[in-house]
Short mmCIF file of C-alpha atoms in Angstrom, two decimals:
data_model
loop_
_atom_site.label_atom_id
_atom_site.label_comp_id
_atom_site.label_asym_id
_atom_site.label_seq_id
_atom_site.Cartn_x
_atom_site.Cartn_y
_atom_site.Cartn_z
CA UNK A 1 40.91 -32.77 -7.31
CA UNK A 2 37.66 -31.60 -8.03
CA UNK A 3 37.59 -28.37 -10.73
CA UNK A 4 35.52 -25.51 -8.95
CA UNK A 5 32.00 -25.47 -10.15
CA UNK A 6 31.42 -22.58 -12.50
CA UNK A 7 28.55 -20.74 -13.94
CA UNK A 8 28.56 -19.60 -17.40
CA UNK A 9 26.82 -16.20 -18.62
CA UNK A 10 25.08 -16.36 -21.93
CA UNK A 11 25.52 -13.14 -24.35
CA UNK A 12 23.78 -10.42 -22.88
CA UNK A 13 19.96 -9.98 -23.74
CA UNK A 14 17.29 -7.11 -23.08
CA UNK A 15 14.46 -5.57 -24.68
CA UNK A 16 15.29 -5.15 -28.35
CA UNK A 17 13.70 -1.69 -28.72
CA UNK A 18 15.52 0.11 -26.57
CA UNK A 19 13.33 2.72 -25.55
CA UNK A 20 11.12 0.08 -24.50
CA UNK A 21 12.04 -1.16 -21.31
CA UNK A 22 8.07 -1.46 -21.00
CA UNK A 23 8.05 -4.71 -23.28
CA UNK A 24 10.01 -6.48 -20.36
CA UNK A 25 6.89 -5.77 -18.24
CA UNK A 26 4.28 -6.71 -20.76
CA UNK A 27 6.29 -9.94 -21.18
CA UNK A 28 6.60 -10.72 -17.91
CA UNK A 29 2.74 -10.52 -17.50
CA UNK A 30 1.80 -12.61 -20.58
CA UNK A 31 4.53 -14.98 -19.17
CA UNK A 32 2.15 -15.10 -15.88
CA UNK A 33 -0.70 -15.93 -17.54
CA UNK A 34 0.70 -18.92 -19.46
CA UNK A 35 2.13 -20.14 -16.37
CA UNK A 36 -1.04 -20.23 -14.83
CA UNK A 37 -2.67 -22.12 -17.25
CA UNK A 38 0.32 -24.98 -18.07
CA UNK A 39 3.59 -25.39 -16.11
CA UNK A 40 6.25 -23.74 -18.70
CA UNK A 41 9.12 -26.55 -18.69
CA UNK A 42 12.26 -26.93 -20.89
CA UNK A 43 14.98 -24.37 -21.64
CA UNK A 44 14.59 -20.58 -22.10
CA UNK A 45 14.79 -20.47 -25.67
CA UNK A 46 11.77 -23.53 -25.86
CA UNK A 47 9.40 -22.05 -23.37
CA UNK A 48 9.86 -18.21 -24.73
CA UNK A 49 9.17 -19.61 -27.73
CA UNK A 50 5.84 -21.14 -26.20
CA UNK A 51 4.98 -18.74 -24.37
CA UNK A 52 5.62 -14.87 -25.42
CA UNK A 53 5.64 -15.81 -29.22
CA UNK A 54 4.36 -12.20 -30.58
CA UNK A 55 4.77 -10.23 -27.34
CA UNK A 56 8.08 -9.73 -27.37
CA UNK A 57 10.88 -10.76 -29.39
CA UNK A 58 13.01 -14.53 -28.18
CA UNK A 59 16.11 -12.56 -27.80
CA UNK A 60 14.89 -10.06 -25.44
CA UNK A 61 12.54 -13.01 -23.90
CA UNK A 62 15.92 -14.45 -22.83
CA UNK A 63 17.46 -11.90 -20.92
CA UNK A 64 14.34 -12.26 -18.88
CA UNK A 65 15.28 -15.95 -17.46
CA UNK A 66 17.68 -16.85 -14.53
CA UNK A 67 19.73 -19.64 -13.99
CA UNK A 68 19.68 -23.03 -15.57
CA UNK A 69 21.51 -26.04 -16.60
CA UNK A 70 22.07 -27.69 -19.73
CA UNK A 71 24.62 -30.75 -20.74
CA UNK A 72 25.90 -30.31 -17.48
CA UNK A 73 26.75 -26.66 -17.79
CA UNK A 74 24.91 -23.94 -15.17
CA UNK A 75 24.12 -21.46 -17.22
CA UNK A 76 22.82 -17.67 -16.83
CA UNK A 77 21.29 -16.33 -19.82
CA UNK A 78 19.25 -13.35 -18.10
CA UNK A 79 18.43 -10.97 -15.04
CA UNK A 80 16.55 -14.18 -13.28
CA UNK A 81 12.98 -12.43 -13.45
CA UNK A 82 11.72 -15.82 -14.38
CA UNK A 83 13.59 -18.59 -12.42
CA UNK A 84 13.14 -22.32 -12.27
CA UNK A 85 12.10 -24.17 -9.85
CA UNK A 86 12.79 -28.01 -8.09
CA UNK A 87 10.49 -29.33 -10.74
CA UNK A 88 12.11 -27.36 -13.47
CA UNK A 89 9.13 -25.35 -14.06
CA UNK A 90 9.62 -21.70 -14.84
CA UNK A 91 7.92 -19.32 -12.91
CA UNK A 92 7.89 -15.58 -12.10
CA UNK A 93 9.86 -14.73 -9.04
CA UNK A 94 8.27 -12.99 -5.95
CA UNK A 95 10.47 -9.49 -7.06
CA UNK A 96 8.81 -9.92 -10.91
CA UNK A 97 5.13 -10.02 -8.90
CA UNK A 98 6.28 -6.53 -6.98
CA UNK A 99 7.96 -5.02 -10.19
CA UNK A 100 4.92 -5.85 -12.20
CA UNK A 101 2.57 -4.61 -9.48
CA UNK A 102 4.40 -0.67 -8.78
CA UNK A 103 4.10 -0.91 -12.97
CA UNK A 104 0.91 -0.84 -13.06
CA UNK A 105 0.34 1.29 -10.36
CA UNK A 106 2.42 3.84 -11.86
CA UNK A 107 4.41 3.13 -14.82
CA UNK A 108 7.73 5.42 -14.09
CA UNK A 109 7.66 3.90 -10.61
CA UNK A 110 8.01 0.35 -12.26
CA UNK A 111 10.78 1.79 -14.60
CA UNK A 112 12.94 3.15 -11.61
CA UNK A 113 12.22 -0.28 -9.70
CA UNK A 114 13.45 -2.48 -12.94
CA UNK A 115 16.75 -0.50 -13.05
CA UNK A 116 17.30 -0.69 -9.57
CA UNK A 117 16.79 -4.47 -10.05
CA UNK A 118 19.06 -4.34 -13.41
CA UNK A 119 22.32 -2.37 -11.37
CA UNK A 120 22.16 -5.18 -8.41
CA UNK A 121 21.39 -8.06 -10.77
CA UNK A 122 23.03 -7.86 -14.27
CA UNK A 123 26.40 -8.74 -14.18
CA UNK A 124 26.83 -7.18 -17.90
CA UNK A 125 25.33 -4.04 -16.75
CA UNK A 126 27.41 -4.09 -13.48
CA UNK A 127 30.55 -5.15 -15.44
CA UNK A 128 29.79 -2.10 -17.89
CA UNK A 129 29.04 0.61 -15.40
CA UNK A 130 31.84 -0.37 -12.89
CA UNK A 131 34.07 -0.34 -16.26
CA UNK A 132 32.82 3.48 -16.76
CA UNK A 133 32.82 4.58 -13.19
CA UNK A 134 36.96 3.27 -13.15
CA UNK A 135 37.54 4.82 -16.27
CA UNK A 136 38.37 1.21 -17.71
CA UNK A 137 36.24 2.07 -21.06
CA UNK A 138 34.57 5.47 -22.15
CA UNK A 139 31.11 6.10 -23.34
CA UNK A 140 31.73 8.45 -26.79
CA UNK A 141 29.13 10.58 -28.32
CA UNK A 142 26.31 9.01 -26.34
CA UNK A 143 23.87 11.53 -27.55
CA UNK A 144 24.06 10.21 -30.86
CA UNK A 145 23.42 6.68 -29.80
CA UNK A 146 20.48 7.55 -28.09
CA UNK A 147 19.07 9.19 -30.65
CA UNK A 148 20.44 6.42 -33.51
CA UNK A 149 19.62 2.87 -34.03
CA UNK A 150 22.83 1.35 -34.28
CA UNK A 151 23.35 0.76 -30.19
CA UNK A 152 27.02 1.10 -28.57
CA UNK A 153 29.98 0.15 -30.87
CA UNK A 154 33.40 -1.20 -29.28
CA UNK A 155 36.08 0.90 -30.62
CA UNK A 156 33.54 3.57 -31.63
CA UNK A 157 31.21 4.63 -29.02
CA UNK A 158 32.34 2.11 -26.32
CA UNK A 159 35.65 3.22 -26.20
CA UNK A 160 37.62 -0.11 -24.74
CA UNK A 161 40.76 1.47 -23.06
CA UNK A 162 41.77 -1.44 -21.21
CA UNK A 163 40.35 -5.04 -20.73
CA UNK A 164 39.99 -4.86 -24.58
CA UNK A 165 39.37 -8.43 -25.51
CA UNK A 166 36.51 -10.32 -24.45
CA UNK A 167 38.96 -12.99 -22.44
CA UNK A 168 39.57 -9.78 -20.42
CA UNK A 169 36.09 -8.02 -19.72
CA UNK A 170 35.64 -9.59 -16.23
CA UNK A 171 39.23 -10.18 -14.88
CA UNK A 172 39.25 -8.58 -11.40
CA UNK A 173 35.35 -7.97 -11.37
CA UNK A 174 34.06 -11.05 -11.82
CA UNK A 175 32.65 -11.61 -7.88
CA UNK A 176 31.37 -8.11 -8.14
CA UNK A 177 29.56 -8.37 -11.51
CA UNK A 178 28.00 -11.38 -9.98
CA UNK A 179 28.44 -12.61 -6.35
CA UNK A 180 24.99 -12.83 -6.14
CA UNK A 181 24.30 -15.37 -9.03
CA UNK A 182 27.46 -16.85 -7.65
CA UNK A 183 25.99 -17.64 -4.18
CA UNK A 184 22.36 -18.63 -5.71
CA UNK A 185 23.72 -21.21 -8.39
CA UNK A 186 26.75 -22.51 -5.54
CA UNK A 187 29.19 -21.49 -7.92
CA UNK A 188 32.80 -20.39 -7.50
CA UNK A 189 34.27 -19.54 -11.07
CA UNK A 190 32.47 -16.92 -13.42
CA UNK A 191 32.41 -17.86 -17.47
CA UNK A 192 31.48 -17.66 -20.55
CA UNK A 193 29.12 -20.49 -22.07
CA UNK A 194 31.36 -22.29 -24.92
CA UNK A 195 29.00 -21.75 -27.05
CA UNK A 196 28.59 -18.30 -27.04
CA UNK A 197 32.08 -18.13 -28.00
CA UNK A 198 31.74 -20.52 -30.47
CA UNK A 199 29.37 -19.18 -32.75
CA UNK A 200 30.09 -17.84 -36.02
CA UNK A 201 30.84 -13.58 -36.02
CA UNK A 202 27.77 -11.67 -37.15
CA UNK A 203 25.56 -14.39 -35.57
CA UNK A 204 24.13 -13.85 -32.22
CA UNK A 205 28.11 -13.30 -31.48
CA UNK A 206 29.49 -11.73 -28.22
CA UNK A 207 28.85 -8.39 -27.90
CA UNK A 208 28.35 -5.12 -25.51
CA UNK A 209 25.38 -3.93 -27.90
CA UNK A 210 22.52 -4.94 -26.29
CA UNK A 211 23.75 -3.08 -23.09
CA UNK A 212 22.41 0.14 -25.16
CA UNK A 213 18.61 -0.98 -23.89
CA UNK A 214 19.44 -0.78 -20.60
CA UNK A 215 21.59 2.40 -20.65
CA UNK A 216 18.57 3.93 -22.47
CA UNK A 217 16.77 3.23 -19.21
CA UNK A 218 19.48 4.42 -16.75
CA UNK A 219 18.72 7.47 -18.64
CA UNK A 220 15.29 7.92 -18.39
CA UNK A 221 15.48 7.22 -14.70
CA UNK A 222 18.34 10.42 -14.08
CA UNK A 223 21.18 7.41 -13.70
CA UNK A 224 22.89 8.75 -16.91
CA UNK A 225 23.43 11.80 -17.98
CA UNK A 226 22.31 13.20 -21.88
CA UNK A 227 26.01 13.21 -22.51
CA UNK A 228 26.95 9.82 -20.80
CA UNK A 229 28.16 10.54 -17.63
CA UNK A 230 27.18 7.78 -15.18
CA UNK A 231 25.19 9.15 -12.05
CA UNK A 232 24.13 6.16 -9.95
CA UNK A 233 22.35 6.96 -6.41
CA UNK A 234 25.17 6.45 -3.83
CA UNK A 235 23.96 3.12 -2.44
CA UNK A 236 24.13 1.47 -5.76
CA UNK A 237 27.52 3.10 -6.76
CA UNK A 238 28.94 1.46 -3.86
CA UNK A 239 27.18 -1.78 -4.02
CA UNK A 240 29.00 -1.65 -7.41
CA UNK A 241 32.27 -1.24 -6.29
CA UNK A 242 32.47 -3.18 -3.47
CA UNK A 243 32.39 -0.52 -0.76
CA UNK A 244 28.25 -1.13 0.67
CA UNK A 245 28.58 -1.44 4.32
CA UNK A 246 27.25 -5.06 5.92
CA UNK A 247 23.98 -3.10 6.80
CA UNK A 248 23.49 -1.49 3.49
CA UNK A 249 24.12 -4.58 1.79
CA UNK A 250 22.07 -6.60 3.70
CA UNK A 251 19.37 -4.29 3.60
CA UNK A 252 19.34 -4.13 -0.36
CA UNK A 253 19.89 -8.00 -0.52
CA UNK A 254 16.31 -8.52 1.91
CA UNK A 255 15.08 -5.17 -0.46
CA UNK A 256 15.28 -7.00 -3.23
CA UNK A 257 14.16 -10.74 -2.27
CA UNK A 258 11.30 -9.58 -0.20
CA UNK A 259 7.82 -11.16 -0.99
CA UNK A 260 4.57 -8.44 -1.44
CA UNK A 261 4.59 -9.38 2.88
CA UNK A 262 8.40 -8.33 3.32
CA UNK A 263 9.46 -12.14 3.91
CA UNK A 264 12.84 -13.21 2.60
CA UNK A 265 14.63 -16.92 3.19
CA UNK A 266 16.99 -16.43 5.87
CA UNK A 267 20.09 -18.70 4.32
CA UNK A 268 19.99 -17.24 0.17
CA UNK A 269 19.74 -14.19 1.43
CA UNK A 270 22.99 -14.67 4.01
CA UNK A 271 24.88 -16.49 1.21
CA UNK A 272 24.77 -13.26 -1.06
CA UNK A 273 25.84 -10.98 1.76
CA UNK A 274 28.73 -13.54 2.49
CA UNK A 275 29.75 -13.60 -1.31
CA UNK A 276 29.21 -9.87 -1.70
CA UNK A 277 32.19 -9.44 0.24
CA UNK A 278 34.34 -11.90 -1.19
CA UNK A 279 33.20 -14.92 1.12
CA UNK A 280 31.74 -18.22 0.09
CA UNK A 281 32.56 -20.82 2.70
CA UNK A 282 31.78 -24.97 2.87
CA UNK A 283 27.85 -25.61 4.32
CA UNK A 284 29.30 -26.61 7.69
CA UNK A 285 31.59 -23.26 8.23
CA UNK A 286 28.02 -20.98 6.62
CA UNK A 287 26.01 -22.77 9.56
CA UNK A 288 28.61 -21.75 12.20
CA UNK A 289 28.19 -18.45 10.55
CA UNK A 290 24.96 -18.21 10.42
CA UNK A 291 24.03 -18.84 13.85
CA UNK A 292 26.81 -16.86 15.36
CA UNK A 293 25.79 -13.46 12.85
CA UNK A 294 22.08 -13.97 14.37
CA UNK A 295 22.60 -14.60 17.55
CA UNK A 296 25.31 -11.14 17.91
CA UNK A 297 22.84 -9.48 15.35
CA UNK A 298 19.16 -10.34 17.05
CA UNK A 299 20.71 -9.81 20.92
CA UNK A 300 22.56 -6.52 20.39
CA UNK A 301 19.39 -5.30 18.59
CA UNK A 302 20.95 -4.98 15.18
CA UNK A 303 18.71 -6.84 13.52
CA UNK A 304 15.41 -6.77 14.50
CA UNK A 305 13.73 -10.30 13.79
CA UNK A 306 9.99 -9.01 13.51
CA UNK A 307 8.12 -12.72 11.91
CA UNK A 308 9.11 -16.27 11.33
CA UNK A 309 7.69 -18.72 8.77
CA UNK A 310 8.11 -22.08 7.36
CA UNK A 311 9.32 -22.61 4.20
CA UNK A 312 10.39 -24.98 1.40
CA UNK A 313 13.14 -26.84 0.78
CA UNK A 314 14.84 -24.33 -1.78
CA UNK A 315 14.65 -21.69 0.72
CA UNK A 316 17.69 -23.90 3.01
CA UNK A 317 18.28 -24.30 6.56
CA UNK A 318 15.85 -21.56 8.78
CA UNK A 319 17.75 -19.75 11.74
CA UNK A 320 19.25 -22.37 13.60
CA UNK A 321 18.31 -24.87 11.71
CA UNK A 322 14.77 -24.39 12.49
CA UNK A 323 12.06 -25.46 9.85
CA UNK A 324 9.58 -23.12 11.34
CA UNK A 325 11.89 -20.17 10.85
CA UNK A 326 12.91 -20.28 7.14
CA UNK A 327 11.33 -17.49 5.67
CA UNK A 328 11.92 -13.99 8.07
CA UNK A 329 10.86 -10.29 8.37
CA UNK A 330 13.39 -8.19 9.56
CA UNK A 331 14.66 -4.71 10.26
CA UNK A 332 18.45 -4.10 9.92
CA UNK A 333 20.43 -1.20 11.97
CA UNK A 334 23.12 0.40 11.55
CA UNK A 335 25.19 -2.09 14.28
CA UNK A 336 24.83 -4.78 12.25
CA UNK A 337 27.94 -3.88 10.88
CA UNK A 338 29.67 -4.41 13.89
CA UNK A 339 27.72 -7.71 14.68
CA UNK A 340 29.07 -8.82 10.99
CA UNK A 341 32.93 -8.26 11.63
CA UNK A 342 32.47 -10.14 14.90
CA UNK A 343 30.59 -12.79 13.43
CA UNK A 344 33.85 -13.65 11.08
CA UNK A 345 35.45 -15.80 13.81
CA UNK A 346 32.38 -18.20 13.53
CA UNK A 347 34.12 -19.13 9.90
CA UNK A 348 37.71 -20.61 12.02
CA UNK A 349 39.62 -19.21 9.23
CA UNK A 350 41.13 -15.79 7.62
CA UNK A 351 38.97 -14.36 5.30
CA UNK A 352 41.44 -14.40 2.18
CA UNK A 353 41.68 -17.63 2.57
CA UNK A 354 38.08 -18.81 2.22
CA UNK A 355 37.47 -20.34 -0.90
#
């Protein structure tokens, strides 16, 4: 029997001066400007090294890359604002181009848009704030951490109640920390890389310290509270937790993908909202899927299908199959949660028991 395919998160990385989110955006536009004048190929480490040497740190360049695969493994050692392409040439990603752009429009803007990005996309900050919100593990004497240098602490200022060792962190949460990274990579099981756990302690080991950059920002943003009290907007506390409605989902999912014209590919997008709720069925059952969800959603006028374009061959199968159709605009209603739960019979199967 085959073993499920899994995909295997790196130690977690972000800007190494905490109260500098800004460094991820000054990063991300030197990264542009390489990449426009030689494709940046090889792994993270190589092509951070090539690329932002003396803008920003290689261990906060890291956190910065998405999904990618080395002797054999899939690995995730970032938040995917640089992905790789069919070519394996890294690139930044159509939400990098809109963070970068409200940036420099207005910086605070930018800052509120990159957290928003880092609750939906970080499964170590998802894993650490759904850990809060259920009371799991305790943030102590966060307003001497934010005002220190020596970041969050297990068993000092991270306050591990329960799901104490690392083996532990993600049991129960692991499709929530990351059904989306899940779906993109075509991955069932959620892992460490071996070698993370392999190195030596006190080098580049596992830890929950760097998650103190990205708390900093929650903070400046009104997410967190001076004396660490979590405070998420509603939408992303329940996208969190598992409780997002089909239409809320959906519409942070296309939020999120959208190009600077609003266009998202059709079938990624559908394969998150699937595995957001638990759900990642063979290609054949998704296509049944697929065209059942549109065809309720589009005719009942819960989702309202305003462009069609062609696409490439990363962005899948267009709506029904269509070439021409890959890459849509559309406007999602409240209804399209009913159009969802009657879409289900489409997969011929009960929903617990879809791998």
């Amino acid at each position: 029997m085959t073993a499920a395919p899994v995909l295997h998160l790196e130690r977690p990385a972000f800007w190494t001066e905490t109260g500098d989110p800004e460094s991820w955006f000054r990063a991300l536009e030197a990264f542009a400007g390489a990449a426009q004048r030689a494709p940046q190929k090889g792994t993270p480490r190589t092509v951070a090294d090539r690329s932002l040497v003396g803008v920003i740190a290689r261990r906060g360049a890291v956190g910065l890359f998405g999904v990618c695969q080395r002797e054999g493994r899939v690995l995730l050692p970032g938040v995917g604002l640089i992905a790789c392409d069919e070519e394996g040439r890294w690139d930044l990603t159509d939400v990098s181009l809109t963070l970068l752009r409200h940036w420099k429009e207005n910086a605070q803007q930018g800052l509120e848009l990159l957290a928003a990005y880092l609750v939906h996309e970080s499964p170590w900050l998802r894993l650490l704030l759904a850990r809060l919100q259920q009371g799991d593990w305790e943030l102590a004497r966060w307003a001497e951490v934010r005002s220190g240098r020596t970041g969050l602490k297990t068993g000092s200022t991270l306050l591990l109640r329960d799901y104490v060792e690392p083996e532990t962190w993600f049991d129960g949460f692991a499709e929530k920390a990351a059904a989306r990274w899940l779906a993109r990579a075509r991955c069932e099981v959620l892992a460490y890389d071996p070698d993370v756990l392999m190195r030596k302690k006190g080098k580049d080991n596992l830890s929950l310290t760097p998650l103190t950059a990205p708390l900093h920002l929650l903070e400046s943003v009104g997410w967190l509270s001076r004396t660490g009290q979590v405070t998420l907007p509603s939408a992303f506390a329940a996208d969190l937790v598992g409780k997002a409605t089909p239409a809320q989902a959906l519409t942070d999912i296309t939020s999120e993908h959208a190009d600077v014209r609003g266009f998202v590919a059709a079938e990624p997008v559908l394969r998150e909202l699937l595995l957001t709720f638990g759900v990642s069925p063979s290609d054949e059952a998704f296509a049944r899927w697929m065209d059942a969800l549109i065809d309720l959603a589009v005719k009942t006028g819960a989702l309202e299908l305003l462009d069609a374009q062609p696409g490439q061959a990363r962005h899948g199968r267009g709506l029904h199959a269509d070439p021409t159709r890959k890459l849509v605009r559309w406007v999602v209603h409240t209804e399209f949660n009913e159009a969802f739960q009657n879409a289900w019979a489409a997969l011929e199967t009960e929903r617990e028991l879809i791998r």
